[in-house]
Short mmCIF file of C-alpha atoms in Angstrom, two decimals:
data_model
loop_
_atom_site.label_atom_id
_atom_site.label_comp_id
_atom_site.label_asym_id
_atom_site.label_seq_id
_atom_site.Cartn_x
_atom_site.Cartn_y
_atom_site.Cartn_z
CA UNK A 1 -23.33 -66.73 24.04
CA UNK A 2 -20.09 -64.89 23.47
CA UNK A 3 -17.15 -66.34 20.86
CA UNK A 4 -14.56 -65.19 18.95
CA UNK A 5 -14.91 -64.76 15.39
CA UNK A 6 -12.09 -64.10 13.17
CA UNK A 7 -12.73 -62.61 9.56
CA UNK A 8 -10.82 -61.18 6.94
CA UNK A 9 -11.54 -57.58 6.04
CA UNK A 10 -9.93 -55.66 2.95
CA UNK A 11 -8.70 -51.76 3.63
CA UNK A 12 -8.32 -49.41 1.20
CA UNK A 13 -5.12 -47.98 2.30
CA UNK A 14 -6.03 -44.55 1.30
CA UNK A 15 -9.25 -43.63 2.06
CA UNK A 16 -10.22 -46.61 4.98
CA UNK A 17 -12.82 -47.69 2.77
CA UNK A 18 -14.10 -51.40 4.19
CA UNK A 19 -14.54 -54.35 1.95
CA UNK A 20 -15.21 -58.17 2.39
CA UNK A 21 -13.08 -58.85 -0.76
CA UNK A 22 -10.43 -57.67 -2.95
CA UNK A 23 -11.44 -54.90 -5.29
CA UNK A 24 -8.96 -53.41 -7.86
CA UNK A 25 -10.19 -49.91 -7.82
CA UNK A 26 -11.85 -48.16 -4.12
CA UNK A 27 -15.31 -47.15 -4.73
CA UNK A 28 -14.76 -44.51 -2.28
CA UNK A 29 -11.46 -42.92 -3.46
CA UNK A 30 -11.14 -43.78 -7.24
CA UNK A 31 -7.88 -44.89 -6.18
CA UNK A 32 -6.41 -48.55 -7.61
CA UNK A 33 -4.20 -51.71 -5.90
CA UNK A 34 -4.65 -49.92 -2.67
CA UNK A 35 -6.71 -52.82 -1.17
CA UNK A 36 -4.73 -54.73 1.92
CA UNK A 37 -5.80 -57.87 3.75
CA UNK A 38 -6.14 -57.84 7.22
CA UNK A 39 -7.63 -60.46 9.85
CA UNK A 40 -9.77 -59.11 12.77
CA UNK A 41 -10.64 -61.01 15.72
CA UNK A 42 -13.11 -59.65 18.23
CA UNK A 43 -16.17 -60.70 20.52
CA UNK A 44 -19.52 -60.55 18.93
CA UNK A 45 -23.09 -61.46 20.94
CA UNK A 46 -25.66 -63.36 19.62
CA UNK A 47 -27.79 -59.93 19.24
CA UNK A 48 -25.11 -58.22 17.99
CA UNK A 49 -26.03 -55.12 21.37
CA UNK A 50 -23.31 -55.69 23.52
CA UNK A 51 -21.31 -52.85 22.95
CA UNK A 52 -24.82 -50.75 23.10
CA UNK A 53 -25.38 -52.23 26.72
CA UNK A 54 -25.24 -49.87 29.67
CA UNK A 55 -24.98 -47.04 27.31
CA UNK A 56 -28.02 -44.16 27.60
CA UNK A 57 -29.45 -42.00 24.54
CA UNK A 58 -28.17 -39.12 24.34
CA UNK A 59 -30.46 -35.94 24.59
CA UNK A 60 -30.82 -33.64 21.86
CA UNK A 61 -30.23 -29.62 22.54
CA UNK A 62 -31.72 -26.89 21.06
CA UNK A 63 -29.39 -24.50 19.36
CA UNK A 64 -30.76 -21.69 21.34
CA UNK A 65 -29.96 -23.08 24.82
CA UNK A 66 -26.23 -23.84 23.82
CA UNK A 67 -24.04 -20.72 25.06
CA UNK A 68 -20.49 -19.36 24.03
CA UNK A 69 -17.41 -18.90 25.55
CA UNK A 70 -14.10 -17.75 23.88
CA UNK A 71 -11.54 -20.93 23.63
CA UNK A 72 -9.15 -21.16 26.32
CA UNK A 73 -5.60 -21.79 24.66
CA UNK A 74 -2.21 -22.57 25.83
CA UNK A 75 0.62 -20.93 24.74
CA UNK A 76 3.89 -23.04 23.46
CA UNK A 77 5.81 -20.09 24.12
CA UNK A 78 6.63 -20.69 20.52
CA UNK A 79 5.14 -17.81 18.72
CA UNK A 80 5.51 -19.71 15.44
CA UNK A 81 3.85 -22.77 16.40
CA UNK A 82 1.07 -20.69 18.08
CA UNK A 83 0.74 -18.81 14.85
CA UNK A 84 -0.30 -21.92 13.02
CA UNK A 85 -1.80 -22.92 15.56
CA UNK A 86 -4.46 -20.32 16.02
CA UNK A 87 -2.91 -18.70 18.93
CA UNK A 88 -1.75 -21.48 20.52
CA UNK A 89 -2.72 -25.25 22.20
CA UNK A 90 -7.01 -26.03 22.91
CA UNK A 91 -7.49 -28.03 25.78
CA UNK A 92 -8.70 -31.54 24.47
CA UNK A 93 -7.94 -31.35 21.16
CA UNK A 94 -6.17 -33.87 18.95
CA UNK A 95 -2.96 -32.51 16.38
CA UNK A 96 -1.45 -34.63 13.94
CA UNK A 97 2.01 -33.30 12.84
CA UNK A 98 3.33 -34.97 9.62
CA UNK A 99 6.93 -34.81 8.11
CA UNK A 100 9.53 -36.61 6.06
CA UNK A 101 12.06 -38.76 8.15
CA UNK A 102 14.48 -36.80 9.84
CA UNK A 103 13.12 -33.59 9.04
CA UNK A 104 13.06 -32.13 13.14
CA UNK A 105 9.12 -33.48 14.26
CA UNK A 106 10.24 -34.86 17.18
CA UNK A 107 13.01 -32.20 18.26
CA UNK A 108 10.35 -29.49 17.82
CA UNK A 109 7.60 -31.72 19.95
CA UNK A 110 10.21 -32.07 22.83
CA UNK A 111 11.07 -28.07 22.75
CA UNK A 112 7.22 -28.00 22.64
CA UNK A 113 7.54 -30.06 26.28
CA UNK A 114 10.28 -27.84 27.43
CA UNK A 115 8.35 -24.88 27.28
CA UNK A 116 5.06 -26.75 28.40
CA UNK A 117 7.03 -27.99 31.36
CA UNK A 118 8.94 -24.78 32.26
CA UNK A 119 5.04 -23.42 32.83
CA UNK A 120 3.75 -26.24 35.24
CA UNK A 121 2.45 -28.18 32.44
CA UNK A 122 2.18 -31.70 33.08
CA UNK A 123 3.57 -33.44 29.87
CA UNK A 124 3.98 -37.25 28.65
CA UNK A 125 5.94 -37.96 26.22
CA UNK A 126 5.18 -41.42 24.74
CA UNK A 127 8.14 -42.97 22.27
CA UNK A 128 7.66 -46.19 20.41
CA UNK A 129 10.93 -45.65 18.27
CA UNK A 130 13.65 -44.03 20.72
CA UNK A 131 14.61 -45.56 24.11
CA UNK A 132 14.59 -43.66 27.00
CA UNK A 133 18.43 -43.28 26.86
CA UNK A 134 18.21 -41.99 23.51
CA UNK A 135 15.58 -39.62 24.04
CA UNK A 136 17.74 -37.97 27.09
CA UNK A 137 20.87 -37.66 24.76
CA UNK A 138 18.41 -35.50 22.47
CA UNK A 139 16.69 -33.54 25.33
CA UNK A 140 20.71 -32.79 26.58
CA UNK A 141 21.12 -30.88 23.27
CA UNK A 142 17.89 -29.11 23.64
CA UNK A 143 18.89 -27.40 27.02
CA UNK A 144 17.50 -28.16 30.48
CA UNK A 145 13.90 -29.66 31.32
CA UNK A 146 11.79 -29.15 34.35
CA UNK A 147 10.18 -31.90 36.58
CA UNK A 148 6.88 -32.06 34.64
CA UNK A 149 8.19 -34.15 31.72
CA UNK A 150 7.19 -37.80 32.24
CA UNK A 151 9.17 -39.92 29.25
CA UNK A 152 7.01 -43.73 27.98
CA UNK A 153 8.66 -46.26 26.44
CA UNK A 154 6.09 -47.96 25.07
CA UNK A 155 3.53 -49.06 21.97
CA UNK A 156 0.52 -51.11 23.52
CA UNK A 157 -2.12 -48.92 23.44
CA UNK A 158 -4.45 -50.71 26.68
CA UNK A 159 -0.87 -49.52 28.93
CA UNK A 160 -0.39 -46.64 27.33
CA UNK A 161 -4.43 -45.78 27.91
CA UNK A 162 -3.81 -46.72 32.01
CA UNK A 163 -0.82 -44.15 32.23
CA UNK A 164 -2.75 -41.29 30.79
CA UNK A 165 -5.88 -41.71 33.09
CA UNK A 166 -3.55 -42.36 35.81
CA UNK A 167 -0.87 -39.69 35.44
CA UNK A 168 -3.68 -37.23 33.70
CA UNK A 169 -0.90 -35.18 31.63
CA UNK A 170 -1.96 -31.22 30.63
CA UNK A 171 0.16 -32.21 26.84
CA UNK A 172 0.50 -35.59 25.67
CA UNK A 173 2.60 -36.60 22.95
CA UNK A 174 2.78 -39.64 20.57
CA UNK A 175 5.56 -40.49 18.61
CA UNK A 176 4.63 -41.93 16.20
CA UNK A 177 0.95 -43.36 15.99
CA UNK A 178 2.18 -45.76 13.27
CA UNK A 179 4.05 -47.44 16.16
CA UNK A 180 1.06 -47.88 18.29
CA UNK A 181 -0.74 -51.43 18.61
CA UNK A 182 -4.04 -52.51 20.01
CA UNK A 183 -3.48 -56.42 21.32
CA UNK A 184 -7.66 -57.16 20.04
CA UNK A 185 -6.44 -56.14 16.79
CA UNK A 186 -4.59 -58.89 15.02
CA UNK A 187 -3.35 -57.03 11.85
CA UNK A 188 0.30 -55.33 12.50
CA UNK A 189 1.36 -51.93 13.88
CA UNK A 190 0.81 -49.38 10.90
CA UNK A 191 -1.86 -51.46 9.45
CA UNK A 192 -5.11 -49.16 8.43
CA UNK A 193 -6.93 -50.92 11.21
CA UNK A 194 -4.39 -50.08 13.73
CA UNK A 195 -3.85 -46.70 13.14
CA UNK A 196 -7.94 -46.10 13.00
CA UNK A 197 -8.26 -47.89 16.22
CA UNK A 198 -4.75 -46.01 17.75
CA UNK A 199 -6.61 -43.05 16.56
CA UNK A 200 -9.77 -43.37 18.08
CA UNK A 201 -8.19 -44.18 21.50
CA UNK A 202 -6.21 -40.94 21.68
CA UNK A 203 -9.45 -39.10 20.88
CA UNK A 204 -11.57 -40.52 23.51
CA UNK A 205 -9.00 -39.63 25.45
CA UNK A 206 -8.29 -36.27 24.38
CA UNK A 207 -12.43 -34.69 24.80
CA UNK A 208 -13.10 -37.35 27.84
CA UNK A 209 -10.01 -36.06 29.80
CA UNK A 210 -9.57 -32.35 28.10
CA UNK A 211 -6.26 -33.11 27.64
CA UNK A 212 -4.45 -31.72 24.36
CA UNK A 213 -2.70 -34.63 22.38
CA UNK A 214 -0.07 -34.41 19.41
CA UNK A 215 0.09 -37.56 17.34
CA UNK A 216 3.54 -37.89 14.98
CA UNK A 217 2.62 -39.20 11.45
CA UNK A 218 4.95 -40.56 8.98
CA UNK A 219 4.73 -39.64 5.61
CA UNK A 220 4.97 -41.52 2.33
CA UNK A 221 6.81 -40.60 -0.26
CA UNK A 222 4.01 -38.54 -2.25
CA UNK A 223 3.82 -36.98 0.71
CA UNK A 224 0.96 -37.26 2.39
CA UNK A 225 0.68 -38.86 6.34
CA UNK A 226 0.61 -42.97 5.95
CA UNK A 227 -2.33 -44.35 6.83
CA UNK A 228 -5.97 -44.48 5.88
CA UNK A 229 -6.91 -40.86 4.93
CA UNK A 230 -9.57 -41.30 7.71
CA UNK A 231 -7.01 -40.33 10.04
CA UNK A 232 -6.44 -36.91 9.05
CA UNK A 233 -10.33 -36.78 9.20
CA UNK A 234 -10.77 -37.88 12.45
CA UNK A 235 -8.06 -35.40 14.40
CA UNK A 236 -8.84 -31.19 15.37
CA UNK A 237 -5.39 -29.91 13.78
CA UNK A 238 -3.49 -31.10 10.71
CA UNK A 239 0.34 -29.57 10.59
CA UNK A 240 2.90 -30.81 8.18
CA UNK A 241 6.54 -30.13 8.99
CA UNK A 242 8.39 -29.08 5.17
CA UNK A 243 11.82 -28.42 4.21
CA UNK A 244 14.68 -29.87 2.90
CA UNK A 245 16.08 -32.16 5.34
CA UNK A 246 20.18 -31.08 4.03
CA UNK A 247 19.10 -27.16 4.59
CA UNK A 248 18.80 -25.74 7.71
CA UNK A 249 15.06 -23.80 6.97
CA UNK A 250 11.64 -25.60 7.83
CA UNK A 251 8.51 -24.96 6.94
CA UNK A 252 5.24 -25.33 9.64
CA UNK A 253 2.06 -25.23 7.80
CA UNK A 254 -1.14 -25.98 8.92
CA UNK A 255 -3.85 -27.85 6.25
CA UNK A 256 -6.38 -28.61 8.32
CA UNK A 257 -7.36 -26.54 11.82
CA UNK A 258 -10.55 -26.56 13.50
CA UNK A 259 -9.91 -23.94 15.56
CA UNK A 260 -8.22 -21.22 13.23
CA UNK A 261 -6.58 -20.76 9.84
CA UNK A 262 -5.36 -22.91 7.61
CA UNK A 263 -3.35 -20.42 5.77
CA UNK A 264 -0.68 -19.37 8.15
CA UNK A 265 2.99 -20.67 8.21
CA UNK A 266 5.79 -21.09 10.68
CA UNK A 267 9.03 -20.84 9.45
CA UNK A 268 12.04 -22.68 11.68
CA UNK A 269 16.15 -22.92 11.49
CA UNK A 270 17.67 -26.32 12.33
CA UNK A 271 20.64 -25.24 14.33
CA UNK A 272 23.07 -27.49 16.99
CA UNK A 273 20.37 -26.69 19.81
CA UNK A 274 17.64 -27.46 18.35
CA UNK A 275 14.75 -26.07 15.81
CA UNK A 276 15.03 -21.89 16.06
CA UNK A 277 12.31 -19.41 15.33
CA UNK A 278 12.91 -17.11 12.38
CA UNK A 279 11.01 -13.97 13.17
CA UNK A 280 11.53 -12.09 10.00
CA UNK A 281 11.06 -15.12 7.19
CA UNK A 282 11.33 -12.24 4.03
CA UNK A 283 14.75 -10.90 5.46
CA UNK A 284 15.79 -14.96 5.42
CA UNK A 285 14.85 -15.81 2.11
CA UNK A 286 16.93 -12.66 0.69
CA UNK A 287 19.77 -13.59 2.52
CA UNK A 288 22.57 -14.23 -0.20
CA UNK A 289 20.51 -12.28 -3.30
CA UNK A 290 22.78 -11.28 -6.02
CA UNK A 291 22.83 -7.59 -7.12
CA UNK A 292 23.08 -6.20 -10.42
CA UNK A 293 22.05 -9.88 -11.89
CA UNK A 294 19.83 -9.94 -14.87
CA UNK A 295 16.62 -12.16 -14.08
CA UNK A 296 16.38 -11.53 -10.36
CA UNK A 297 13.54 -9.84 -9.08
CA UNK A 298 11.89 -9.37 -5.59
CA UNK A 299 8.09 -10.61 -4.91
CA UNK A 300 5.86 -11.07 -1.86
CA UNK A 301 3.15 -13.54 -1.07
CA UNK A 302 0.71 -13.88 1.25
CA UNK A 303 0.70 -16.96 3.55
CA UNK A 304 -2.49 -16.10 5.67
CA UNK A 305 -1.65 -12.68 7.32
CA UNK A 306 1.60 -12.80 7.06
CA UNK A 307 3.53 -11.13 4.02
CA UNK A 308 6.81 -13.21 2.69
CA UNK A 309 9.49 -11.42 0.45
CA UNK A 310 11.59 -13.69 -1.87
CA UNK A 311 13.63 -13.67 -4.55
CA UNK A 312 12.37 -15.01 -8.34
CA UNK A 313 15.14 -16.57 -10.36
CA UNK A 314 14.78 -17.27 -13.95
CA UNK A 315 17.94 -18.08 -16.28
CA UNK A 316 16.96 -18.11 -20.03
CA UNK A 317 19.79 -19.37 -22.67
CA UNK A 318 19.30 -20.77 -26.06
CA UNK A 319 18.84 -24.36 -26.42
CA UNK A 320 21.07 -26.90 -27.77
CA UNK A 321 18.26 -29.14 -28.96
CA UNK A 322 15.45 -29.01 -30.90
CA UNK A 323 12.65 -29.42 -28.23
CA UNK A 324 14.08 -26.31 -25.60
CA UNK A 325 13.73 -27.19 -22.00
CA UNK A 326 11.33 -25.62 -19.49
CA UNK A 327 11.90 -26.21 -15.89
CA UNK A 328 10.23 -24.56 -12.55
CA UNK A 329 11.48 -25.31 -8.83
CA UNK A 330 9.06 -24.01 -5.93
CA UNK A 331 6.06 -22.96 -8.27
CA UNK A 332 3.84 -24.44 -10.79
CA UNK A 333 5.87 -25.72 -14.24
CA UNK A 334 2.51 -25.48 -16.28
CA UNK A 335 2.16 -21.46 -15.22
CA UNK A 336 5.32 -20.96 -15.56
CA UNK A 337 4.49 -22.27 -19.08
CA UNK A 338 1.40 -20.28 -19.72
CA UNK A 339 3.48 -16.82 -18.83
CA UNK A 340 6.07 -17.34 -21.44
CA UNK A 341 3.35 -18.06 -23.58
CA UNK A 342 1.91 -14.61 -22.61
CA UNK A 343 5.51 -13.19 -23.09
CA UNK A 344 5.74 -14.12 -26.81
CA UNK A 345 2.51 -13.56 -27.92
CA UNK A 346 1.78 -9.93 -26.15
CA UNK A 347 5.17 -8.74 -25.63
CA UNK A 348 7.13 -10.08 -28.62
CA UNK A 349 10.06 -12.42 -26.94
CA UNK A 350 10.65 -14.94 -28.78
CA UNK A 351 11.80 -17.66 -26.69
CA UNK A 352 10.49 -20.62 -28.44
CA UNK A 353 14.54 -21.57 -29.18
CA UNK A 354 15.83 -21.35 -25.80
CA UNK A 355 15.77 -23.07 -22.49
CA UNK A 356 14.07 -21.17 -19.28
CA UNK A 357 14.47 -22.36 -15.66
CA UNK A 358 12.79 -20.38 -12.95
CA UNK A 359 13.42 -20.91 -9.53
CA UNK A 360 12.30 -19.38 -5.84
CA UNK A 361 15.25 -19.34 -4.19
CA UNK A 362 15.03 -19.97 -0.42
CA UNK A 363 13.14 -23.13 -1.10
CA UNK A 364 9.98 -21.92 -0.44
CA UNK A 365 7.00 -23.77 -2.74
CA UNK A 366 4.33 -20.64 -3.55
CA UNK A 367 1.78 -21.37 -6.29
CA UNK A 368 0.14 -17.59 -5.66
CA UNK A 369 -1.12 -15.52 -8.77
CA UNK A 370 0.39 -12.65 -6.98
CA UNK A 371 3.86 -13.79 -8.25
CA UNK A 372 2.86 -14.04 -11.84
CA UNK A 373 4.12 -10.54 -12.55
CA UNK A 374 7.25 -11.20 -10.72
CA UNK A 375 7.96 -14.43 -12.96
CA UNK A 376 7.48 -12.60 -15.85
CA UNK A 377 9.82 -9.68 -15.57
CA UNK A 378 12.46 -11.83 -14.12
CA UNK A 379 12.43 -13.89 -17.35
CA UNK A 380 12.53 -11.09 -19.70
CA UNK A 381 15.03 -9.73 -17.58
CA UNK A 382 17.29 -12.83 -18.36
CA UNK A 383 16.03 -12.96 -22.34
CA UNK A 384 17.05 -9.32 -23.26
CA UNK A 385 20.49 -9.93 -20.30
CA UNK A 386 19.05 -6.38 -18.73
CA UNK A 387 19.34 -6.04 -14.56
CA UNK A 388 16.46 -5.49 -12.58
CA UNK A 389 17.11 -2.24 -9.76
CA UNK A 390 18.26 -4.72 -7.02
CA UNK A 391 15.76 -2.13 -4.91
CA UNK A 392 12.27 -2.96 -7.05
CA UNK A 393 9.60 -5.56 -5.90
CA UNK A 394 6.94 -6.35 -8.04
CA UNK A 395 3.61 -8.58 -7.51
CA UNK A 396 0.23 -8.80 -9.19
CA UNK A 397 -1.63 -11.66 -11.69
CA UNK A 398 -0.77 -12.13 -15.26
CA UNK A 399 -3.70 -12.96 -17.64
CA UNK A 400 -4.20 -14.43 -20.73
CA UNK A 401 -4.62 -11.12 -22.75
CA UNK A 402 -1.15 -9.54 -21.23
CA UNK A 403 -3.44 -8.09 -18.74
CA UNK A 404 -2.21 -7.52 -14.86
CA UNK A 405 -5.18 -7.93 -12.37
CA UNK A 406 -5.53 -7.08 -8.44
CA UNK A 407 -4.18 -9.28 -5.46
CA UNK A 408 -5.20 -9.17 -2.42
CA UNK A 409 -4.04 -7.08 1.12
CA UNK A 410 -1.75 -4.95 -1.66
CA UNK A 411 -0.83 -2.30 1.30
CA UNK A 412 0.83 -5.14 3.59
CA UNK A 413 2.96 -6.55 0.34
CA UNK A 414 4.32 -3.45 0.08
CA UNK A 415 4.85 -2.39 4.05
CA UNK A 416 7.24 -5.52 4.06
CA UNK A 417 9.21 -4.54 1.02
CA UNK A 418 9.66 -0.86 2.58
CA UNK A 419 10.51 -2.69 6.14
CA UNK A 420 13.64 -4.40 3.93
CA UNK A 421 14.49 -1.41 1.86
CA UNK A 422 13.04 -1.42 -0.99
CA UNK A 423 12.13 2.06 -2.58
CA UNK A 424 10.25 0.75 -5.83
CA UNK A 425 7.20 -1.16 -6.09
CA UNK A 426 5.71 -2.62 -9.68
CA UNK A 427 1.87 -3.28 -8.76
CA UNK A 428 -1.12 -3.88 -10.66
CA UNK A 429 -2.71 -0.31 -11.90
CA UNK A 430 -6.16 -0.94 -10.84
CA UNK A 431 -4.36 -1.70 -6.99
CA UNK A 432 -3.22 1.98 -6.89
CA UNK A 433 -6.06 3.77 -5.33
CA UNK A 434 -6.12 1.03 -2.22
CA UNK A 435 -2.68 2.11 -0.98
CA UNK A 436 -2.77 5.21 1.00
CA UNK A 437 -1.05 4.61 4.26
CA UNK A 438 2.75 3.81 2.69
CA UNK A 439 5.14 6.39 2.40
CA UNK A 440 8.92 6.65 1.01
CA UNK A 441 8.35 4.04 -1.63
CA UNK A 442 7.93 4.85 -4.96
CA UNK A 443 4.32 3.13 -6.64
CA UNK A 444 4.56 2.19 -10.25
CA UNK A 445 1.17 0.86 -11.64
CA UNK A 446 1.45 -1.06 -14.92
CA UNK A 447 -2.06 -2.35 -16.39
CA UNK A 448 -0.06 -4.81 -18.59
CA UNK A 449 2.83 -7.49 -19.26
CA UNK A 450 3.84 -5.02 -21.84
CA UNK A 451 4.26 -1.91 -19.52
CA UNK A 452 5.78 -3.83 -16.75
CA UNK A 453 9.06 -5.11 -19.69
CA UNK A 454 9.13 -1.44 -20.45
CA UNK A 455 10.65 -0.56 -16.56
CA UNK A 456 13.40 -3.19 -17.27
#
């Protein structure tokens, strides 16, 4: 005979691991205090097969019999967004796009329903934090909308369930799934149970129905989406929306994709109408760059297939205290470390009584060897008060030993500083013989540390 049983169940609010009491430290996760309480209330049978009943085996394939066809995709019209995406939307899959509060999630989902609309896309858009009203005012700023946008109020997941099998949307969005509530479940909205079972729901829904859902996450403040890490496990397509919230660039980049790379960015302008799609990132980031500045250099990283020019800061002064400060914005502090360790010990600049700061202006966050080279100069550039040529670029690794190694696609870095004008290019020495198809640019090879302070 059927009856409700109510039990309390523990949640490790980082990893989902289960537990029928309190435990300091997750087995699963390492992680400690991250246990929560939570009472759950469902049905159970006296055999403990009623959710088996009615349900049929399913029948294994052989691997030979299963056949290949190439993924159908929809475009966004957004070539940024299809760029991380892996050249656009897959029927049926589930996205999860995660961002700080404010930071333009929901502006760039409803430009994503514009576009999706504008090509006789059916599209829901389901909002358990705006009200219809306020939704409009934001879609008036936008521009206009077609007749296939269908706007939800609403967070119960059983009515929200009904009016996807009924209306059978082409895009559905969720905003946010830490709104979402499931009435069997008695913990609150947000809770690790709710969001697993919110979760679940939208990915029945997404491979029953073939219908291609974004789910909104909120993000904590170490930055990752809130929720049991189980979450970014179960969905197709993790995106995080970065940036500075003040500035008007964002950053798209994709950290989990089951249907392309991971390594590909999107890079966005907030303006008045909306989030606006900067073609040429490299020729954004150098907006503004100083010329004839000592410690300013040029540098180019690769983020997937796609080459990014920016501008390396460094300011070196001597220090006022008897520890001198070290500080790094937008790359790693402890290489940033290691290089001026290099600097003094192969190349002779003693710097162990002044202050360094290095920063990558633009705001971009790059933690690629490839820049190593590019650090380095710029901060011997500031030591010895000597300008750069505001028309060099330089990228390659720095080792231990003063050495300067290979990086990777070396002909595209250096397409993409000709495309902006540069005419000089510092690159690793053993990199020389793989660039053959680049003309007007003058190659420099340096095979150390040493050699590259010598150009300055």
């Amino acid at each position: 005979m059927a009856k409700n049983k109510i039990t309390t169940v523990f949640y490790c609010q980082s990893c989902g691991y289960e537990s029928s009491k309190w435990m300091g430290q997750c087995p699963g996760c390492r992680e400690w205090n991250t246990f929560v309480e939570e009472k759950i209330s469902g049905k159970t049978t006296g055999n403990g097969l009623a959710a088996a009943k009615g349900q049929t085996a399913g029948k294994p394939s052989r691997l030979s019999e299963i056949t290949l066809k190439e993924e159908e995709r929809i475009s966004t019209h957004m070539k940024e967004l299809d760029r991380v995406l892996g050249g656009g939307i897959v029927p049926g899959s589930l996205i999860l796009v995660g961002g700080d509060p404010g930071i333009g999630k929901s502006t760039l989902l409803l430009q994503v329903c514009r576009h999706m609309a504008a090509d006789n896309k059916k599209v829901l858009y389901v909002s358990g934090e705006e009200s219809l009203k306020q939704i409009k005012i934001r879609a008036n700023r936008i521009g206009e909308f077609g007749e296939n946008l269908f706007l939800l109020c609403e967070t119960n997941l059983g009515i929200i369930e009904e009016t996807i099998r009924h209306l059978v949307p082409d895009i559905t969005i969720i905003d946010s799934i830490q709104t979402m509530y499931q009435e069997d479940v008695s913990s609150a909205p947000g809770s690790v149970s709710q969001v697993r079972e919110a979760t679940n729901v939208f990915l029945q829904l997404a491979k029953g129905m073939g219908n291609s859902v974004f789910l909104v996450g909120h993000v904590t403040k170490e930055g990752t989406v809130a929720g049991p890490r189980v979450l970014e496990h179960m969905v197709d397509t993790v995106l995080y929306f970065e940036g500075d919230r003040h500035a008007s660039y964002r950053i798209l980049r994709g950290v989990k994709n089951r249907f392309g790379s991971t390594n590909e960015i999107g890079v966005f302008e907030m303006q008045e109408k909306g989030l606006i799609e900067v073609a040429n990132p490299s020729e954004f980031m150098l907006d503004g760059k100083p010329e004839g500045a000592s410690g300013s250099i040029v540098s180019c990283s690769m983020e997937g297939t796609r080459p990014i020019l920016f501008e390396i800061q460094a300011l070196v002064c001597r220090t006022n205290f008897g520890i001198p400060r070290r500080q790094a914005i937008g790359t790693d502090f402890n290489r940033v470390n290691l290089l001026m360790a290099v600097l003094e010990k192969r190349a002779g600049l003693q710097m162990s009584d002044h202050d360094a700061y290095v920063n990558l202006a633009g705001g971009m966050k790059i933690s690629e060897p490839a820049i190593d080279l590019g650090i380095a100069m710029a901060v011997a550039s500031s030591f010895k008060n000597r300008p750069i040529d505001d028309k060099m670029a330089a990228f390659g690794e720095v080792g231990l030993s003063g050495e300067v190694r290979a990086v990777s696609m070396i002909e595209q870095r250096i397409q993409e500083a000709v495309k902006l004008g540069f005419t000089t290019c510092v690159i690793p020495k053993v990199c020389e013989k793989q660039v053959k198809n680049v003309k007007n640019v003058n190659i420099i090879g340096v095979s150390s540390v040493q050699d590259a302070i010598g150009l300055i």
